[in-house]
Amino acid sequence: MTGFPSPDEAAALRVRAQRRRAELVDLCADLVAAPSVNPPGDTRAVAGVVAGALRAAGLTPRLERCVDAMPSVLAELDSGRPGRHLVLNVHLDTMPPGDESAWSVPVWELTRRDGRLYGLGMGNMKGAVAAMVHAVRLLAEERARWSGRVTFTAVSDEVVFGDNGAAFLLRTHPELVADGLLCGEGPGFRRLALGEKGVLWLAVTATGEAGHSSAVRAGASASARLAEAVRRIDALTGSVGRLPAELAGLAGTDGLDSGLELSANVGTMTAGTFVGQIATTARAEVDLRLPPGIGLAEAEEAVRRAVADIPTVEVRRLKGWDANWTGPDTDLVRAWRAASHEVGAGAPRYAIRLPASDASRWRREGVPALCYGPQPTLSAGIDDHAEEDEVVRCVSLYALAALRFLGGAAR
């Protein structure tokens, strides 16, 4: 990697990030107060907060959308010198809060307590949104010092793998297929995700003959057939994949090893129309997360084999993609390693993300992509939060990794 930034320059940047702590926390509060639960996925309010913060810093963000209620925010920084193109990516939508009465803090209001920032989306992933906005501001202030360009993307429709956010931007802006991508979607527990599991969504259906409930035969109703199919599909959970050759040297790393198990979740089930009648139709939707070493075709075939002898059961693919990853010897990983040492975090702990992120869309286009964010656990939940110091540290991590990757301007 280049010698830019120098140790003194990196230290000065960290100090500037620390001095903006209050401003950063205020931005987190504004983001939490702008609901963006998906579904329905309305990101208009939160996109306005992000765009406003960028405009206040002298940038010229724009909102782009294919659905009116789901805008994404783009902002471009060009050094005016040839060089690499780096995309900084976050998402604006959040998971639902669940039972709000189970929260110990207000859902839609930032609570600052015991070194933590609480509020819906802080862990997944409004803490990373705020950190990356401030990293972009630092990069803009240092524009004369680096080469190439940076594009910041804060997208909608990520939580449900929708096509109205990152997928739409990649369709309409092929230049976003850049030289590298840093995504704020952390794998949790201060680990760096080199890759993530694949996804396979299946619809499983069954049918049965109509009749009064008193005439039912064991295993003959659509609901009974589907229940047996679901039991067998559930049993596939725990199947183990294998690390690809370029990651094999990292075997034994906790986050990589835990990313090698297949999971099969039955997300929805419906059957029948009335308790006193035999169910004639039944349907389930299944979400399989595929580790490296278990591809789409192999996983789908395993499901089909598991249910093959159950009468009338059919399986149809809804969507899916294979696991993907970035090698540890790429320049982007080297840049991150250097930044991690510069902020005092030491060598990164690698992981394969269990949930998917938009980074996988860029990897499928051949773009090296890494995921890291101030997400303290695996995913969002009751009392969603991020550690305040980690949000601040992410500002420096994103900015320093970007500067290392882009390199210093010729002098």
XYZ file of C-alpha atoms in Angstrom:
411
model
C 0.000 0.000 0.000
C 1.044 3.625 -0.389
C 2.568 5.628 2.445
C -0.457 7.924 2.456
C -1.725 8.842 4.942
C 1.379 9.046 7.110
C 1.108 8.087 10.793
C 0.844 11.765 11.746
C -1.823 12.392 9.101
C -3.810 9.358 10.247
C -3.602 10.509 13.868
C -4.806 13.985 12.901
C -7.767 12.508 11.053
C -8.731 10.411 14.083
C -8.662 13.522 16.251
C -10.966 15.327 13.824
C -13.406 12.416 13.898
C -13.397 12.445 17.707
C -14.074 16.175 17.813
C -17.246 15.622 15.813
C -18.706 13.156 18.309
C -21.549 15.447 19.379
C -22.458 16.224 15.784
C -22.321 12.522 14.939
C -24.640 11.619 17.821
C -27.056 14.354 16.739
C -27.165 12.842 13.256
C -27.883 9.420 14.756
C -30.801 10.976 16.640
C -32.210 12.497 13.462
C -31.880 9.167 11.638
C -33.655 7.188 14.373
C -36.464 9.761 14.449
C -37.115 9.160 10.728
C -38.923 5.767 10.573
C -37.972 3.573 7.606
C -39.307 0.120 8.496
C -39.389 -2.372 5.625
C -42.007 -3.435 4.769
C -43.391 -1.006 3.684
C -39.922 0.470 3.087
C -40.703 4.189 2.915
C -37.295 5.910 3.053
C -38.345 9.443 2.135
C -37.846 10.926 5.614
C -34.526 9.268 6.372
C -33.170 9.977 2.881
C -34.005 13.627 3.500
C -31.974 13.555 6.718
C -28.942 12.061 4.957
C -29.170 14.415 1.979
C -29.487 17.383 4.323
C -26.390 16.373 6.276
C -24.384 16.068 3.056
C -25.626 19.406 1.710
C -24.684 21.085 4.994
C -21.141 19.836 4.374
C -21.049 21.459 0.937
C -21.766 18.309 -1.091
C -24.419 17.927 -3.775
C -26.373 14.737 -3.060
C -29.252 13.623 -5.245
C -32.193 11.330 -4.647
C -32.867 8.567 -7.139
C -35.726 6.093 -7.129
C -37.850 3.795 -9.220
C -40.588 3.788 -6.558
C -41.609 7.193 -5.222
C -41.577 6.137 -1.563
C -38.140 4.453 -1.756
C -35.485 7.025 -2.651
C -31.769 6.289 -2.374
C -29.126 8.967 -1.830
C -26.074 9.357 -4.069
C -23.170 11.733 -3.587
C -20.020 11.828 -5.696
C -16.543 13.050 -4.836
C -14.056 13.422 -7.670
C -10.462 14.357 -6.946
C -9.974 15.575 -10.509
C -7.080 13.132 -10.889
C -7.102 9.650 -12.402
C -7.246 6.804 -9.968
C -9.443 4.152 -8.454
C -13.181 4.405 -7.888
C -14.416 3.402 -4.415
C -18.078 3.017 -3.456
C -19.156 3.570 0.150
C -22.487 1.818 0.745
C -25.100 1.813 3.511
C -28.835 1.119 3.580
C -31.603 3.319 4.955
C -34.412 0.860 5.713
C -34.710 -1.050 8.969
C -36.302 -4.205 10.287
C -39.573 -3.832 12.246
C -39.246 -3.173 16.007
C -41.245 -6.224 17.063
C -43.193 -5.853 20.290
C -42.595 -2.211 21.202
C -43.749 -2.850 24.778
C -40.711 -5.128 25.206
C -38.304 -2.247 24.585
C -36.747 -0.576 27.622
C -36.157 2.625 25.627
C -38.253 4.599 23.108
C -38.207 2.937 19.688
C -38.218 6.122 17.606
C -35.986 8.265 19.809
C -32.248 8.066 20.405
C -31.325 7.108 23.964
C -27.724 7.707 25.033
C -26.959 5.443 27.986
C -23.964 3.550 29.379
C -21.844 4.163 26.294
C -24.570 2.932 23.972
C -26.842 4.624 21.440
C -30.279 2.993 21.480
C -33.075 3.320 18.936
C -34.546 1.332 16.059
C -31.953 0.839 13.349
C -28.905 1.944 15.339
C -27.305 -1.490 14.998
C -28.819 -2.280 11.606
C -27.740 0.139 10.379
C -28.254 3.839 11.078
C -25.110 3.967 13.199
C -23.133 3.012 10.102
C -25.096 5.529 8.001
C -24.072 8.353 10.333
C -20.451 7.160 10.484
C -20.167 6.892 6.723
C -21.710 10.334 6.164
C -19.015 11.804 8.393
C -16.322 9.738 6.677
C -17.458 11.171 3.338
C -17.195 14.651 4.829
C -13.602 13.957 5.887
C -12.765 12.624 2.436
C -14.257 15.750 0.868
C -12.084 17.932 3.098
C -9.019 15.895 2.049
C -9.915 15.873 -1.646
C -6.658 17.540 -2.667
C -4.697 14.733 -1.008
C -6.045 11.617 -2.776
C -6.606 10.418 -6.335
C -9.596 8.895 -8.097
C -13.202 9.233 -6.950
C -15.650 8.145 -4.291
C -19.370 7.489 -4.621
C -21.516 7.356 -1.497
C -24.719 5.316 -1.797
C -27.361 5.199 0.950
C -29.955 2.861 -0.485
C -33.516 1.743 0.133
C -35.104 -1.709 0.019
C -32.172 -3.729 1.368
C -33.849 -5.408 4.324
C -36.169 -7.495 2.107
C -33.670 -7.978 -0.763
C -35.850 -5.718 -2.905
C -35.000 -4.423 -6.351
C -35.715 -0.746 -5.655
C -32.437 0.258 -4.003
C -28.946 -0.997 -4.849
C -30.236 -3.217 -7.660
C -31.919 -0.219 -9.288
C -28.783 1.918 -8.953
C -26.579 -0.764 -10.494
C -29.020 -1.127 -13.405
C -29.155 2.593 -14.101
C -25.561 3.529 -13.193
C -23.164 0.926 -14.591
C -20.276 3.154 -13.501
C -21.024 2.010 -9.943
C -19.288 -1.249 -10.851
C -16.191 0.257 -9.290
C -12.737 -0.883 -8.128
C -13.874 -1.587 -4.588
C -16.739 -1.217 -2.123
C -16.923 -0.685 1.628
C -20.314 -1.570 3.099
C -21.440 -0.499 6.570
C -23.425 -3.725 7.046
C -21.321 -5.308 9.743
C -21.292 -9.025 10.565
C -21.398 -8.076 14.241
C -18.951 -8.412 17.126
C -16.355 -6.059 15.530
C -15.506 -8.500 12.771
C -14.736 -7.782 9.129
C -16.839 -9.726 6.636
C -14.867 -10.884 3.600
C -17.997 -12.467 2.183
C -21.462 -13.698 2.952
C -23.746 -16.634 2.543
C -25.854 -17.074 -0.536
C -29.633 -16.973 -0.514
C -32.218 -19.421 -1.864
C -35.922 -18.654 -1.509
C -38.319 -21.444 -2.399
C -42.096 -21.804 -2.576
C -43.280 -25.266 -1.482
C -46.880 -26.197 -2.298
C -49.131 -29.194 -1.689
C -52.670 -30.138 -2.701
C -55.291 -32.578 -1.398
C -58.782 -33.757 -2.259
C -61.745 -31.783 -0.916
C -64.037 -33.225 1.707
C -65.492 -32.947 5.196
C -62.975 -33.058 7.997
C -64.518 -36.279 9.342
C -63.461 -38.111 6.163
C -59.783 -37.151 6.212
C -57.114 -39.835 5.792
C -53.794 -39.621 7.596
C -51.247 -37.674 5.587
C -53.688 -36.966 2.721
C -54.676 -33.347 3.325
C -52.659 -30.559 1.753
C -51.753 -29.255 5.204
C -50.485 -32.648 6.414
C -48.409 -33.120 3.271
C -46.914 -29.660 3.594
C -46.179 -30.220 7.279
C -44.181 -33.336 6.438
C -42.313 -31.452 3.700
C -41.493 -28.628 6.116
C -40.219 -31.102 8.720
C -37.821 -32.615 6.205
C -36.617 -29.252 4.895
C -36.013 -28.034 8.447
C -33.777 -31.061 9.005
C -31.376 -29.758 6.325
C -30.269 -27.007 8.727
C -26.712 -27.633 9.863
C -25.410 -29.070 6.595
C -21.803 -27.937 6.348
C -20.105 -26.253 3.392
C -16.387 -25.740 2.854
C -14.031 -22.789 2.612
C -12.835 -21.863 -0.886
C -9.144 -22.252 -1.576
C -8.343 -18.548 -1.196
C -9.849 -18.534 2.325
C -8.586 -21.958 3.378
C -5.598 -20.474 5.176
C -8.011 -18.694 7.525
C -9.631 -21.939 8.727
C -10.226 -21.931 12.453
C -11.333 -18.298 12.477
C -14.578 -18.307 14.464
C -16.540 -16.028 12.142
C -15.534 -18.005 9.064
C -16.296 -21.389 10.579
C -19.736 -20.324 11.827
C -20.482 -19.106 8.313
C -20.143 -22.628 6.916
C -23.485 -24.015 8.106
C -26.597 -24.028 5.948
C -29.813 -22.753 7.543
C -33.348 -23.473 6.328
C -36.035 -21.203 7.748
C -39.733 -21.705 6.982
C -40.810 -18.079 6.932
C -44.497 -18.465 6.054
C -47.107 -21.232 5.977
C -50.742 -21.120 4.854
C -53.254 -23.929 4.396
C -56.980 -24.561 4.120
C -59.988 -22.289 4.442
C -62.032 -23.621 7.384
C -61.433 -25.831 10.405
C -64.215 -28.269 9.484
C -63.005 -28.926 5.938
C -60.055 -30.818 4.501
C -57.344 -28.436 3.322
C -57.066 -28.665 -0.469
C -54.108 -26.293 -0.861
C -51.133 -25.395 1.307
C -48.057 -23.262 0.718
C -44.846 -22.456 2.553
C -42.015 -20.071 1.713
C -38.566 -21.204 2.754
C -35.373 -19.143 3.134
C -32.137 -21.121 2.884
C -28.822 -19.381 3.594
C -26.056 -21.066 1.644
C -22.478 -21.188 2.930
C -19.478 -21.338 0.611
C -19.281 -24.838 -0.801
C -23.043 -25.365 -1.101
C -24.328 -23.807 -4.309
C -27.826 -22.935 -5.450
C -28.302 -26.027 -7.586
C -27.000 -28.356 -4.871
C -29.230 -26.828 -2.178
C -32.327 -26.844 -4.357
C -31.697 -30.446 -5.332
C -31.333 -31.387 -1.650
C -34.766 -29.900 -0.949
C -36.319 -31.663 -3.914
C -34.833 -35.002 -2.855
C -36.065 -34.524 0.688
C -39.712 -34.128 -0.394
C -39.714 -36.250 -3.550
C -41.871 -39.066 -2.173
C -44.571 -36.829 -0.630
C -47.607 -36.830 -2.974
C -48.516 -33.537 -4.732
C -45.682 -31.530 -3.149
C -43.975 -29.170 -5.592
C -40.971 -26.875 -5.192
C -40.395 -23.635 -7.109
C -37.457 -21.240 -6.863
C -38.385 -17.621 -6.067
C -34.892 -16.083 -6.115
C -31.370 -16.880 -5.151
C -27.639 -16.426 -5.540
C -24.507 -18.226 -4.432
C -22.246 -17.264 -1.548
C -19.496 -14.860 -2.572
C -16.368 -13.413 -0.997
C -13.315 -11.213 -1.434
C -9.843 -12.673 -1.050
C -7.749 -11.577 1.960
C -4.809 -10.616 -0.267
C -6.620 -7.934 -2.282
C -5.608 -4.281 -2.052
C -8.939 -3.428 -0.429
C -8.313 -5.842 2.458
C -4.756 -4.561 2.820
C -6.101 -1.015 3.039
C -8.567 -2.070 5.730
C -5.906 -3.918 7.712
C -3.737 -0.809 7.733
C -6.658 1.358 8.844
C -7.590 -1.135 11.568
C -4.097 -0.922 13.046
C -4.111 2.887 12.768
C -7.269 3.197 14.897
C -5.870 0.831 17.520
C -8.107 -2.132 16.670
C -5.260 -4.424 15.671
C -5.579 -7.087 12.994
C -9.177 -7.589 11.813
C -11.110 -10.724 12.763
C -12.582 -12.149 9.594
C -16.101 -13.487 9.122
C -18.567 -14.760 6.564
C -21.790 -12.797 7.116
C -24.752 -15.019 7.943
C -27.400 -12.610 6.611
C -26.925 -11.176 3.127
C -26.147 -7.559 2.254
C -26.015 -5.393 -0.839
C -22.247 -5.970 -0.941
C -23.029 -9.326 -2.540
C -24.508 -7.483 -5.544
C -21.163 -5.785 -6.181
C -19.173 -8.967 -5.651
C -21.322 -10.679 -8.279
C -20.104 -7.955 -10.644
C -16.481 -8.770 -9.801
C -15.986 -5.869 -7.368
C -13.988 -6.559 -4.171
C -16.304 -5.716 -1.253
C -15.954 -5.674 2.542
C -18.563 -5.289 5.280
C -17.952 -3.644 8.639
C -20.156 -1.568 10.903
C -20.932 -0.648 14.499
C -23.334 -3.562 14.820
C -22.610 -5.140 18.220
C -24.553 -8.367 17.691
C -25.634 -10.540 14.779
C -28.661 -8.476 13.750
C -31.289 -6.048 14.980
C -33.727 -6.849 17.766
C -35.328 -5.534 20.946
C -33.369 -2.537 22.296
C -31.441 -2.217 19.039
C -28.258 -0.252 19.708
C -24.684 0.508 18.756
C -21.734 1.338 20.985
C -21.060 5.067 20.753
C -17.270 4.724 20.677
C -17.545 2.179 17.883
C -19.707 4.531 15.787
C -17.050 7.213 16.211
C -14.266 4.763 15.401
C -16.049 3.702 12.216
C -15.755 7.261 10.918
C -11.962 6.943 11.057
C -11.956 3.345 9.802
C -13.993 4.148 6.693
C -12.028 7.307 5.904
C -8.572 5.821 6.508
C -9.321 2.631 4.561
C -10.586 4.770 1.679
C -7.467 6.963 1.734
C -5.206 3.896 1.788
C -7.087 2.340 -1.123
C -7.202 5.493 -3.242
C -3.628 6.546 -2.567
C -2.111 9.970 -2.241
C -2.224 12.596 -4.956
C 0.926 13.061 -7.011
C 3.007 15.934 -5.642
